[in-house]
Short mmCIF file of C-alpha atoms in Angstrom, two decimals:
data_model
loop_
_atom_site.label_atom_id
_atom_site.label_comp_id
_atom_site.label_asym_id
_atom_site.label_seq_id
_atom_site.Cartn_x
_atom_site.Cartn_y
_atom_site.Cartn_z
CA MET A 25 -10.55 -14.32 23.44
CA LYS A 26 -11.63 -12.80 20.98
CA LYS A 27 -12.53 -14.28 17.40
CA ILE A 28 -11.19 -12.31 14.05
CA VAL A 29 -11.76 -13.71 10.98
CA ILE A 30 -10.02 -11.69 7.69
CA LEU A 31 -11.38 -12.27 3.98
CA VAL A 32 -8.88 -12.17 1.46
CA ASP A 33 -8.97 -13.54 -2.52
CA GLN A 34 -5.63 -15.44 -1.89
CA LEU A 35 -2.30 -15.61 0.07
CA ASN A 36 -0.18 -17.02 -3.09
CA SER A 37 1.20 -14.06 -4.84
CA HIS A 38 3.44 -11.29 -3.82
CA GLY A 39 1.49 -8.09 -2.91
CA GLY A 40 1.19 -5.01 -0.42
CA ILE A 41 -2.24 -6.45 0.74
CA GLU A 42 -1.22 -9.64 1.22
CA ARG A 43 1.81 -8.88 2.97
CA LEU A 44 -0.20 -6.25 5.67
CA VAL A 45 -2.70 -9.46 6.20
CA ALA A 46 -0.19 -11.57 7.27
CA ILE A 47 1.91 -9.03 9.15
CA LYS A 48 -1.19 -8.43 11.45
CA ALA A 49 -2.78 -12.16 11.57
CA ASN A 50 0.69 -13.07 13.25
CA TYR A 51 0.27 -9.86 15.67
CA TRP A 52 -2.92 -10.00 16.74
CA ALA A 53 -2.55 -13.91 17.20
CA THR A 54 0.96 -13.91 18.67
CA VAL A 55 0.71 -11.05 20.31
CA PHE A 56 -2.89 -9.86 21.28
CA ASN A 57 -3.41 -13.89 21.74
CA TYR A 58 -6.84 -13.07 19.98
CA ASP A 59 -8.18 -16.51 17.60
CA VAL A 60 -7.50 -15.55 13.98
CA THR A 61 -8.75 -17.28 11.04
CA ILE A 62 -7.68 -16.08 7.20
CA ILE A 63 -10.25 -17.17 4.94
CA SER A 64 -9.53 -16.94 1.31
CA THR A 65 -11.58 -17.75 -1.65
CA GLU A 66 -9.13 -18.68 -4.54
CA GLN A 67 -5.76 -19.98 -3.26
CA HIS A 68 -5.77 -22.64 -5.95
CA ASN A 69 -4.14 -25.33 -3.57
CA LYS A 70 -0.45 -22.96 -4.11
CA PRO A 71 1.48 -22.92 -1.01
CA LEU A 72 1.40 -19.22 0.84
CA ILE A 73 3.61 -16.32 -0.19
CA TYR A 74 4.27 -15.04 3.72
CA GLU A 75 4.72 -17.27 6.32
CA LEU A 76 1.92 -17.40 8.93
CA SER A 77 2.12 -18.14 12.84
CA ASN A 78 1.08 -21.79 13.55
CA GLN A 79 -1.49 -19.87 15.61
CA VAL A 80 -3.01 -18.50 12.46
CA LYS A 81 -5.68 -20.51 11.00
CA PHE A 82 -5.98 -20.85 7.32
CA VAL A 83 -9.18 -22.11 5.58
CA ASP A 84 -9.66 -22.01 1.92
CA LEU A 85 -13.30 -22.00 0.33
CA ALA A 86 -12.33 -22.82 -3.02
CA VAL A 87 -14.87 -20.57 -4.58
CA ASN A 88 -12.33 -19.65 -7.73
CA TYR A 89 -13.82 -16.87 -9.73
CA GLN A 90 -12.94 -16.78 -12.86
CA ARG A 91 -11.75 -13.76 -13.52
CA GLU A 92 -10.93 -13.52 -17.14
CA LYS A 93 -14.89 -13.28 -17.05
CA SER A 94 -17.44 -10.56 -15.99
CA TYR A 95 -18.78 -11.13 -12.66
CA PHE A 96 -22.07 -11.48 -14.21
CA SER A 97 -21.28 -13.93 -15.75
CA ILE A 98 -23.50 -17.23 -15.12
CA GLY A 99 -20.60 -18.78 -13.72
CA ASN A 100 -19.39 -16.43 -11.64
CA VAL A 101 -23.33 -15.52 -10.64
CA LEU A 102 -23.86 -19.65 -9.43
CA LYS A 103 -20.04 -19.42 -7.43
CA PHE A 104 -20.57 -16.07 -5.68
CA VAL A 105 -23.84 -17.73 -4.10
CA SER A 106 -22.47 -20.21 -3.39
CA ASN A 107 -19.44 -17.89 -1.49
CA ILE A 108 -22.88 -16.16 0.25
CA PHE A 109 -23.62 -19.51 1.47
CA GLN A 110 -20.46 -20.50 2.34
CA ILE A 111 -19.33 -17.36 4.63
CA GLN A 112 -22.85 -17.38 6.16
CA ARG A 113 -22.40 -21.08 7.15
CA TYR A 114 -19.36 -20.40 8.37
CA ILE A 115 -20.09 -17.14 10.66
CA LEU A 116 -23.14 -19.40 12.31
CA LYS A 117 -21.10 -21.90 12.84
CA GLN A 118 -17.69 -20.07 14.66
CA ASN A 119 -19.56 -16.56 15.38
CA PRO A 120 -16.72 -14.43 14.99
CA ASP A 121 -16.40 -11.40 17.01
CA PHE A 122 -15.08 -9.74 14.39
CA ILE A 123 -14.59 -9.95 10.52
CA ILE A 124 -12.37 -7.79 8.25
CA VAL A 125 -12.78 -7.39 4.17
CA ALA A 126 -8.75 -7.06 3.14
CA SER A 127 -8.92 -7.42 -0.52
CA HIS A 128 -11.37 -6.49 -3.22
CA ILE A 129 -13.92 -9.41 -3.30
CA PRO A 130 -17.39 -10.06 -4.40
CA ILE A 131 -18.76 -10.92 -1.10
CA THR A 132 -17.92 -7.27 0.07
CA TYR A 133 -21.33 -6.23 -1.53
CA PHE A 134 -23.46 -9.05 0.34
CA LEU A 135 -21.43 -8.96 3.87
CA PRO A 136 -23.54 -6.63 5.75
CA PHE A 137 -27.00 -8.01 5.16
CA LEU A 138 -25.87 -12.04 6.94
CA TYR A 139 -27.48 -13.16 9.97
CA ARG A 140 -24.00 -11.83 11.86
CA LYS A 141 -23.19 -10.92 15.59
CA ALA A 142 -19.70 -10.19 13.89
CA LYS A 143 -18.85 -6.28 13.92
CA ILE A 144 -17.77 -6.03 10.29
CA SER A 145 -15.00 -3.87 8.79
CA LYS A 146 -13.74 -3.21 5.26
CA GLU A 147 -9.97 -1.78 4.16
CA PHE A 148 -9.60 0.41 1.72
CA HIS A 149 -6.00 0.47 0.13
CA PHE A 150 -6.95 2.63 -2.84
CA SER A 151 -8.25 6.52 -3.16
CA LYS A 152 -11.32 7.50 -3.70
CA PHE A 153 -9.86 11.00 -5.03
CA ARG A 154 -11.42 10.89 -8.26
CA ILE A 155 -14.52 9.14 -7.75
CA ASN A 156 -17.79 11.02 -8.40
CA ASN A 157 -20.13 10.01 -5.47
CA SER A 158 -23.26 11.57 -7.47
CA GLY A 159 -23.50 8.37 -10.20
CA PHE A 160 -26.08 5.71 -9.06
CA LYS A 161 -23.47 3.31 -8.92
CA GLN A 162 -21.40 4.98 -6.22
CA LYS A 163 -24.53 5.35 -4.57
CA VAL A 164 -25.50 2.03 -4.08
CA LEU A 165 -21.73 1.36 -2.74
CA ASN A 166 -21.87 4.40 -0.55
CA PHE A 167 -25.02 3.10 0.61
CA ILE A 168 -23.27 -0.42 1.06
CA GLU A 169 -20.37 1.08 2.62
CA SER A 170 -22.02 2.62 5.42
CA LYS A 171 -24.04 -0.79 6.25
CA TYR A 172 -20.18 -1.88 7.49
CA ASP A 173 -19.70 -0.84 11.48
CA SER A 174 -16.20 0.77 10.14
CA LEU A 175 -14.46 1.31 6.86
CA ILE A 176 -10.49 1.45 7.43
CA VAL A 177 -8.64 3.95 5.40
CA LEU A 178 -5.21 5.14 5.21
CA SER A 179 -5.54 8.99 6.02
CA GLN A 180 -7.58 11.88 7.32
CA GLU A 181 -7.68 13.47 3.50
CA GLU A 182 -8.83 9.79 2.07
CA LYS A 183 -11.34 9.64 5.19
CA ASP A 184 -12.94 13.29 4.10
CA PHE A 185 -13.54 11.26 0.36
CA TYR A 186 -16.11 9.11 2.14
CA VAL A 187 -19.89 9.67 2.26
CA SER A 188 -20.61 7.48 5.62
CA LYS A 189 -19.78 8.70 8.57
CA ASN A 190 -18.37 5.50 9.50
CA ALA A 191 -14.23 5.61 8.38
CA VAL A 192 -11.64 5.08 10.53
CA VAL A 193 -8.33 5.88 9.82
CA ILE A 194 -5.53 3.55 10.59
CA PRO A 195 -2.06 3.81 8.70
CA ASN A 196 -0.49 0.90 7.46
CA PRO A 197 2.90 -0.19 9.42
CA ILE A 198 6.54 -0.35 8.97
CA GLU A 199 6.81 -4.23 9.90
CA ASN A 200 10.84 -4.09 10.32
CA GLN A 201 12.31 -2.06 14.00
CA ILE A 202 13.79 1.26 13.27
CA ILE A 203 17.71 0.85 14.60
CA ASP A 204 19.58 4.23 14.77
CA ASN A 205 23.22 2.63 13.96
CA GLY A 206 25.38 5.65 13.12
CA PHE A 207 24.37 5.46 9.74
CA ASP A 208 25.36 8.98 7.57
CA ILE A 209 23.69 9.13 4.37
CA VAL A 210 26.96 11.51 2.80
CA LYS A 211 29.07 8.25 2.65
CA ASN A 212 26.35 6.71 0.39
CA GLN A 213 26.91 6.31 -3.23
CA ASN A 214 25.10 8.97 -5.32
CA ILE A 215 22.08 6.93 -6.17
CA ALA A 216 18.32 8.03 -6.62
CA VAL A 217 16.03 5.05 -6.51
CA ALA A 218 12.53 4.81 -8.00
CA VAL A 219 10.20 1.88 -6.83
CA GLY A 220 7.01 0.31 -7.66
CA ARG A 221 5.03 -1.58 -10.69
CA PHE A 222 5.38 -0.08 -13.99
CA ALA A 223 2.33 1.82 -14.50
CA PRO A 224 0.90 4.70 -15.94
CA VAL A 225 0.03 6.72 -13.04
CA LYS A 226 3.41 6.80 -11.73
CA ARG A 227 4.53 8.88 -14.97
CA LEU A 228 8.11 7.72 -15.06
CA GLU A 229 8.52 9.29 -18.35
CA LYS A 230 8.39 12.27 -16.27
CA MET A 231 11.49 10.98 -14.07
CA VAL A 232 13.41 10.09 -17.28
CA GLU A 233 12.98 13.96 -18.38
CA ILE A 234 14.08 14.96 -14.80
CA TRP A 235 17.17 12.80 -15.18
CA SER A 236 17.96 13.82 -18.54
CA GLN A 237 18.18 17.61 -16.59
CA PHE A 238 19.88 16.85 -13.90
CA SER A 239 22.16 14.16 -15.25
CA VAL A 240 23.95 16.77 -17.92
CA THR A 241 25.57 18.68 -14.41
CA ASN A 242 25.49 16.10 -11.66
CA PRO A 243 26.74 12.92 -14.38
CA ASN A 244 28.44 10.92 -11.56
CA TRP A 245 24.98 10.23 -10.42
CA LYS A 246 22.97 6.74 -11.36
CA LEU A 247 18.89 6.17 -11.05
CA HIS A 248 18.21 2.98 -9.77
CA ILE A 249 14.57 1.44 -10.91
CA PHE A 250 13.16 -0.87 -9.56
CA GLY A 251 10.08 -3.25 -10.14
CA THR A 252 8.79 -6.08 -12.27
CA VAL A 253 9.95 -5.42 -16.11
CA GLY A 254 8.71 -6.80 -19.20
CA ASN A 255 4.87 -5.26 -19.83
CA GLU A 256 4.23 -2.33 -22.36
CA TYR A 257 4.62 0.88 -20.06
CA TYR A 258 7.97 -0.99 -18.79
CA LYS A 259 9.01 -0.91 -23.26
CA GLU A 260 7.90 2.29 -23.56
CA ILE A 261 10.09 4.01 -20.55
CA GLU A 262 13.03 2.00 -21.97
CA GLN A 263 12.69 2.78 -25.04
CA LEU A 264 12.60 6.74 -23.69
CA VAL A 265 15.52 5.97 -21.80
CA ILE A 266 17.78 4.45 -25.19
CA LYS A 267 16.50 7.77 -27.00
CA LYS A 268 17.48 10.34 -24.69
CA ASN A 269 21.06 8.14 -24.65
CA LEU A 270 20.61 7.57 -20.32
CA GLN A 271 21.05 3.67 -20.30
CA GLU A 272 24.98 4.49 -18.52
CA VAL A 273 22.74 6.52 -15.91
CA ILE A 274 19.69 5.22 -15.86
CA LEU A 275 19.70 1.63 -14.99
CA PHE A 276 16.45 -1.23 -14.50
CA LYS A 277 17.09 -3.26 -11.67
CA GLY A 278 13.98 -5.68 -12.09
CA GLN A 279 12.14 -6.99 -8.73
CA SER A 280 14.15 -7.15 -5.70
CA ASN A 281 13.27 -9.29 -2.62
CA THR A 282 15.23 -7.36 -0.62
CA ILE A 283 14.20 -3.92 -1.02
CA GLU A 284 14.59 -2.44 2.12
CA GLU A 285 18.75 -2.96 1.52
CA GLU A 286 18.40 -1.59 -1.76
CA ILE A 287 16.99 1.56 -0.85
CA SER A 288 19.51 2.21 2.24
CA LYS A 289 22.58 2.64 -0.25
CA ALA A 290 21.51 5.26 -2.07
CA LYS A 291 21.01 9.00 -0.78
CA ILE A 292 17.02 9.57 -2.08
CA LEU A 293 13.96 8.10 -3.22
CA LEU A 294 12.04 9.78 -6.12
CA MET A 295 8.27 9.41 -6.56
CA THR A 296 6.72 11.09 -9.68
CA SER A 297 3.11 9.70 -9.38
CA GLU A 298 0.13 11.43 -10.68
CA GLN A 299 -1.66 10.16 -8.05
CA GLU A 300 -1.12 7.37 -4.89
CA CYS A 301 -3.33 6.71 -1.47
CA PHE A 302 -0.69 6.06 0.97
CA PRO A 303 2.72 4.71 -0.49
CA MET A 304 4.44 2.19 1.83
CA VAL A 305 7.81 2.78 -0.07
CA ILE A 306 8.17 6.08 1.12
CA LEU A 307 8.24 4.76 5.14
CA GLU A 308 10.40 1.77 3.86
CA ALA A 309 12.83 4.35 2.65
CA ASN A 310 12.52 6.06 6.05
CA SER A 311 12.77 3.52 7.76
CA VAL A 312 16.25 3.57 6.96
CA GLY A 313 17.13 6.95 6.98
CA ILE A 314 16.63 7.84 3.04
CA PRO A 315 14.23 10.66 2.79
CA VAL A 316 11.62 10.98 -0.67
CA ILE A 317 11.74 14.15 -2.91
CA SER A 318 7.69 13.79 -4.39
CA PHE A 319 5.60 15.21 -6.63
CA ASP A 320 2.95 16.85 -4.47
CA CYS A 321 0.40 14.72 -5.92
CA PRO A 322 -3.24 13.87 -3.98
CA THR A 323 -3.43 12.45 -1.34
CA GLY A 324 -0.53 10.06 -0.78
CA PRO A 325 2.94 11.85 -0.27
CA ARG A 326 1.33 15.10 1.21
CA ASN A 327 0.70 12.44 4.27
CA ILE A 328 3.69 11.09 5.08
CA ILE A 329 6.35 13.74 3.99
CA HIS A 330 6.89 16.55 5.49
CA HIS A 331 8.32 19.33 3.88
CA ASN A 332 11.62 20.54 4.26
CA VAL A 333 12.21 18.02 7.16
CA ASP A 334 11.95 14.88 6.58
CA GLY A 335 11.47 15.04 2.64
CA ILE A 336 10.82 17.11 -0.13
CA LEU A 337 7.61 17.85 -2.00
CA VAL A 338 7.79 19.52 -5.36
CA GLU A 339 4.75 21.52 -7.05
CA HIS A 340 2.61 18.45 -8.56
CA ASN A 341 4.32 17.76 -12.23
CA ASN A 342 6.56 20.59 -12.20
CA ILE A 343 9.80 18.98 -13.56
CA ASN A 344 11.77 22.02 -13.23
CA ASN A 345 11.40 22.57 -8.97
CA PHE A 346 11.98 18.85 -9.12
CA VAL A 347 15.11 19.38 -10.68
CA ASN A 348 16.01 22.15 -8.72
CA GLU A 349 15.51 20.09 -5.44
CA LEU A 350 17.66 17.50 -6.80
CA ILE A 351 20.25 20.08 -7.13
CA ARG A 352 19.84 21.62 -3.91
CA PHE A 353 20.20 18.07 -2.16
CA ASP A 354 22.93 17.17 -3.82
CA SER A 355 24.63 20.24 -2.82
CA ASP A 356 24.00 20.53 1.06
CA GLU A 357 25.08 17.62 2.92
CA ASN A 358 23.42 19.59 6.03
CA LEU A 359 20.34 19.05 4.02
CA GLN A 360 21.24 15.21 3.54
CA LYS A 361 21.91 14.54 7.02
CA LYS A 362 19.03 16.42 8.71
CA LEU A 363 16.50 14.92 6.34
CA SER A 364 18.49 11.52 6.96
CA ASN A 365 18.03 11.92 10.36
CA ASN A 366 14.60 13.34 10.93
CA SER A 367 13.07 10.34 8.26
CA LYS A 368 13.68 7.50 10.55
CA GLU A 369 11.70 9.47 12.96
CA ASN A 370 9.06 9.69 10.84
CA ALA A 371 8.98 6.07 10.21
CA LYS A 372 8.86 5.67 14.00
CA LYS A 373 5.53 6.97 14.20
CA TYR A 374 4.25 4.09 12.00
CA SER A 375 5.94 1.20 13.27
CA LEU A 376 4.28 -2.10 13.74
CA GLU A 377 3.73 -1.83 18.06
CA LEU A 378 1.66 1.51 17.55
CA ILE A 379 -0.19 0.97 14.59
CA MET A 380 -1.36 -2.68 16.11
CA LYS A 381 -2.37 -0.56 19.07
CA GLN A 382 -4.47 1.48 16.81
CA TRP A 383 -6.51 -1.78 15.47
CA ASP A 384 -7.26 -2.45 18.76
CA GLU A 385 -7.90 0.32 20.59
CA LEU A 386 -10.74 1.63 17.53
CA ILE A 387 -11.57 -1.45 16.14
CA PHE A 388 -11.34 -4.40 18.89
CA LYS A 389 -11.64 -2.62 21.82
CA ALA A 390 -13.84 0.41 20.42
CA ASN A 391 -16.98 -0.92 21.79
CA ASP A 392 -15.88 -3.00 24.84
#
């Protein structure tokens, strides 16, 4: 039986990485029957936010880095040294076959230099699109990354940004099964949705401008924006909506624990990000038959959406083209049905079973 260790900072707060760790650990333990242990550094005695199978072991080392301070502060350096010894001791005692670093934690930088027989992998959930590989700091990071057996990246485009030759492409999976239940998108209300955190990289000011123009000739449509409200960027967008007198057609819906259900009530999902890595919300929308219109921003949507087949890609930051595509979508029921049907087929390529099979073949059985 293969022994797999997954290293994380915590599993006590909602997040895409945390959810994926739980999904993968449960699958590997219950379907592949592997011995799976998750080791955290900062659980703080809080309950697990996602349910784990009783076949998955969870261990918290209680390193508890002081996140408000620099990692080079005396306290955090001492915690880091302790963390290294704890992991080394665990490796020597348990002798795992595979160690996977799933989140951005300090041990990332030292794991390749520990004594071990295990194969080690590091997952990357962010884009290296704008990273300059010629700087000294990045050269050091590139050297450390080259010492891993594999770097797990989310798309071929992302793989091309890595200097070392050990990058392996494994996308994130859709957890829910895609079921064709005769869904007809044309019958849905005229609602567009946007989902994500309120952050400047999402360029929601552009979405507001798009909706301002679109709603002039399409006042029967509404835009629902989902995401945790309250931060400064949210307040900026809220004020922009008020300034443009769009309160009746742009609604802030807050965070939802049933986001796929909310998306399934709409006709289209919109994205106006400046940059993305591998936006899972596109697949979540596709899995319930909702296509996506997105700016063709670097590295993200273009790796999932097939233009005019299962969604629409718009020239990056071209607001007028985005508005025109929305108008085209609204006026063509055949286009709506085609994109909806094809989006479900697109999501099937990222089913949990298929993606877990890739993990097994490319990582766990690669050197059998």
